[in-house]
Coordinates of C-alpha atoms in Angstrom, one line a residue:
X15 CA 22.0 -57.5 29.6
X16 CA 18.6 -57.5 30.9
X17 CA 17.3 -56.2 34.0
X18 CA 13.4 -56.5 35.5
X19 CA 13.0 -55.1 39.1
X20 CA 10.1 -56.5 41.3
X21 CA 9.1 -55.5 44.2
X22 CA 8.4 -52.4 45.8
X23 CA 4.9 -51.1 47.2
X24 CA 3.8 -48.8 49.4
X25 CA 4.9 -49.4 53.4
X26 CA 4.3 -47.7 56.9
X27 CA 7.6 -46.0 58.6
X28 CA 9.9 -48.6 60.3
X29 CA 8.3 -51.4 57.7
X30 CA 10.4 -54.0 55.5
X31 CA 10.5 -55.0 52.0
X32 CA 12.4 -57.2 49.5
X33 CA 12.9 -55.8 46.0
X34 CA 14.6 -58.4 43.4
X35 CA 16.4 -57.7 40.0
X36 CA 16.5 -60.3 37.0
X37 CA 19.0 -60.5 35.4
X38 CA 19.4 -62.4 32.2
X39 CA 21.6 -62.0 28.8
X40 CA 25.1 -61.9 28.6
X41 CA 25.9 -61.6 32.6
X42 CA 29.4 -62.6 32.3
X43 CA 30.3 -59.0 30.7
X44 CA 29.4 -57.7 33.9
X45 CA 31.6 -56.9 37.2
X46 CA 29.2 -55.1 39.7
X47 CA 25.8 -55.2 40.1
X48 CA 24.1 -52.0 42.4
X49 CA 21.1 -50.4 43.5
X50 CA 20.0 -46.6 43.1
X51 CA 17.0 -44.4 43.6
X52 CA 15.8 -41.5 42.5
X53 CA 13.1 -39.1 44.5
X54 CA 11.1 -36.8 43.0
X55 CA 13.4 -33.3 42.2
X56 CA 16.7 -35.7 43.6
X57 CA 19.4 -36.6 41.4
X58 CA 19.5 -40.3 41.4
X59 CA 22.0 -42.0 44.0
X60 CA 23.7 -45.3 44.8
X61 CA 22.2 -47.0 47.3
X62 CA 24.6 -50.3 47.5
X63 CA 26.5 -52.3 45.3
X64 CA 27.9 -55.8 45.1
X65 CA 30.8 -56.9 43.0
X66 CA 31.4 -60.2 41.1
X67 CA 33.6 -62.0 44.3
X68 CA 30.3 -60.6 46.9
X69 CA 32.4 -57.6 47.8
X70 CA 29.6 -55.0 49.1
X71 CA 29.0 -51.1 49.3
X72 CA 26.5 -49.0 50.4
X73 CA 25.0 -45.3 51.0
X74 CA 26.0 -44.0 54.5
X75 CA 22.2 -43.4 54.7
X76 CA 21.3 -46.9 54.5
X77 CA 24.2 -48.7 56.3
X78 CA 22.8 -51.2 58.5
X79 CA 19.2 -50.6 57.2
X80 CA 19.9 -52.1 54.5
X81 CA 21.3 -55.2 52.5
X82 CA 22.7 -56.1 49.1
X83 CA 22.7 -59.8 48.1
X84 CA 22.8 -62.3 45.0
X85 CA 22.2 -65.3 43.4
X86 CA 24.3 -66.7 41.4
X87 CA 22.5 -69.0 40.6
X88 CA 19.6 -67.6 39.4
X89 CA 21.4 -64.3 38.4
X90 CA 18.8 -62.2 40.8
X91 CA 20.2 -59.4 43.0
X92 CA 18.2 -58.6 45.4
X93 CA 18.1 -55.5 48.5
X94 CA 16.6 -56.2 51.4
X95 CA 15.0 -53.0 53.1
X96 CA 14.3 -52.4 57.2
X97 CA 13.3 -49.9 59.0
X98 CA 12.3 -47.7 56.7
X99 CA 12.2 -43.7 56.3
X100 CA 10.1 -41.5 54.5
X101 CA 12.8 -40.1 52.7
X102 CA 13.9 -43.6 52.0
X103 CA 10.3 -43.2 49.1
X104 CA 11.6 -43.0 45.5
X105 CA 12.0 -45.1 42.5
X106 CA 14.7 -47.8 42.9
X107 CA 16.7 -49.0 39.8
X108 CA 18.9 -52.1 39.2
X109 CA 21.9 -51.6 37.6
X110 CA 24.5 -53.6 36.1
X111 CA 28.2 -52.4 34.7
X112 CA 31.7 -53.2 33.7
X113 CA 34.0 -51.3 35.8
X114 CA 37.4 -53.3 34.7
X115 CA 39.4 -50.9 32.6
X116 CA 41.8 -54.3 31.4
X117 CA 38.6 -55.8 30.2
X118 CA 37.2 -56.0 26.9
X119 CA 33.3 -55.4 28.1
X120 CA 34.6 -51.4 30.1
X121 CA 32.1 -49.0 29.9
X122 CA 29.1 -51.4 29.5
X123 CA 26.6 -50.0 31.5
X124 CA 22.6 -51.7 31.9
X125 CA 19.8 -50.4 33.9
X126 CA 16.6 -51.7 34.8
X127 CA 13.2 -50.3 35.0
X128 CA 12.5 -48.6 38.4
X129 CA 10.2 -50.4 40.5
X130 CA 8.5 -47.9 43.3
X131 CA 9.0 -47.6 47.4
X132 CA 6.8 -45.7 49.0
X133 CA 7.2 -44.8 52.6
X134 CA 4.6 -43.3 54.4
X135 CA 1.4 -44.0 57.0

């Protein structure tokens, strides 16, 4: 599986942005698709996930900020980002994985590159 995040940029506090995640290869392997980030001397963290039947988690830090989608479709995740925070600034990642133990594809684990948010005036 391939990932290619788009997206990010630099944006004042309390700004917006859509970041978007190709994915392309052999999708079907895959169960849940997620976001994380990683800020400079920070461990990197799940922001939100979504699973193959649209079940969604996220971060207690960015509940109601922000939101996890997909296209089927097109096989694009995207995250939709509001009201942003200056510790929300770090690179985000697209990730995709097999969480299923019973299925032949566990432990397959893909990451994008990171694509950059920065949050500041």
């Amino acid at each position: 599986v391939q990932l290619q995040a788009s997206g990010g940029g630099l944006v004042q506090p309390g700004g917006t942005l859509s970041l978007s995640c190709a994915a392309s290869g052999s999708i079907f392997s895959i169960n849940v698709m997620a976001w994380y980030r990683q800020a400079p001397g920070k461990q990197r963290e799940l922001v939100a996930s979504i699973t193959k039947d649209g079940i969604t988690n996220y971060a207690d830090s960015v509940k109601g900020r922000f939101t996890i989608s997909r296209d089927v479709a097109s096989n694009t995740l995207y995250l939709q980002v509001s009201s942003l925070r200056r510790e929300d600034t770090a690179v985000y990642y697209c990730n995709a994985r097999n969480t299923l133990p019973e299925s032949i594809w566990y432990g397959r684990d893909f990451w994008g590159q990171g694509t950059q948010v920065t949050v500041s005036s």
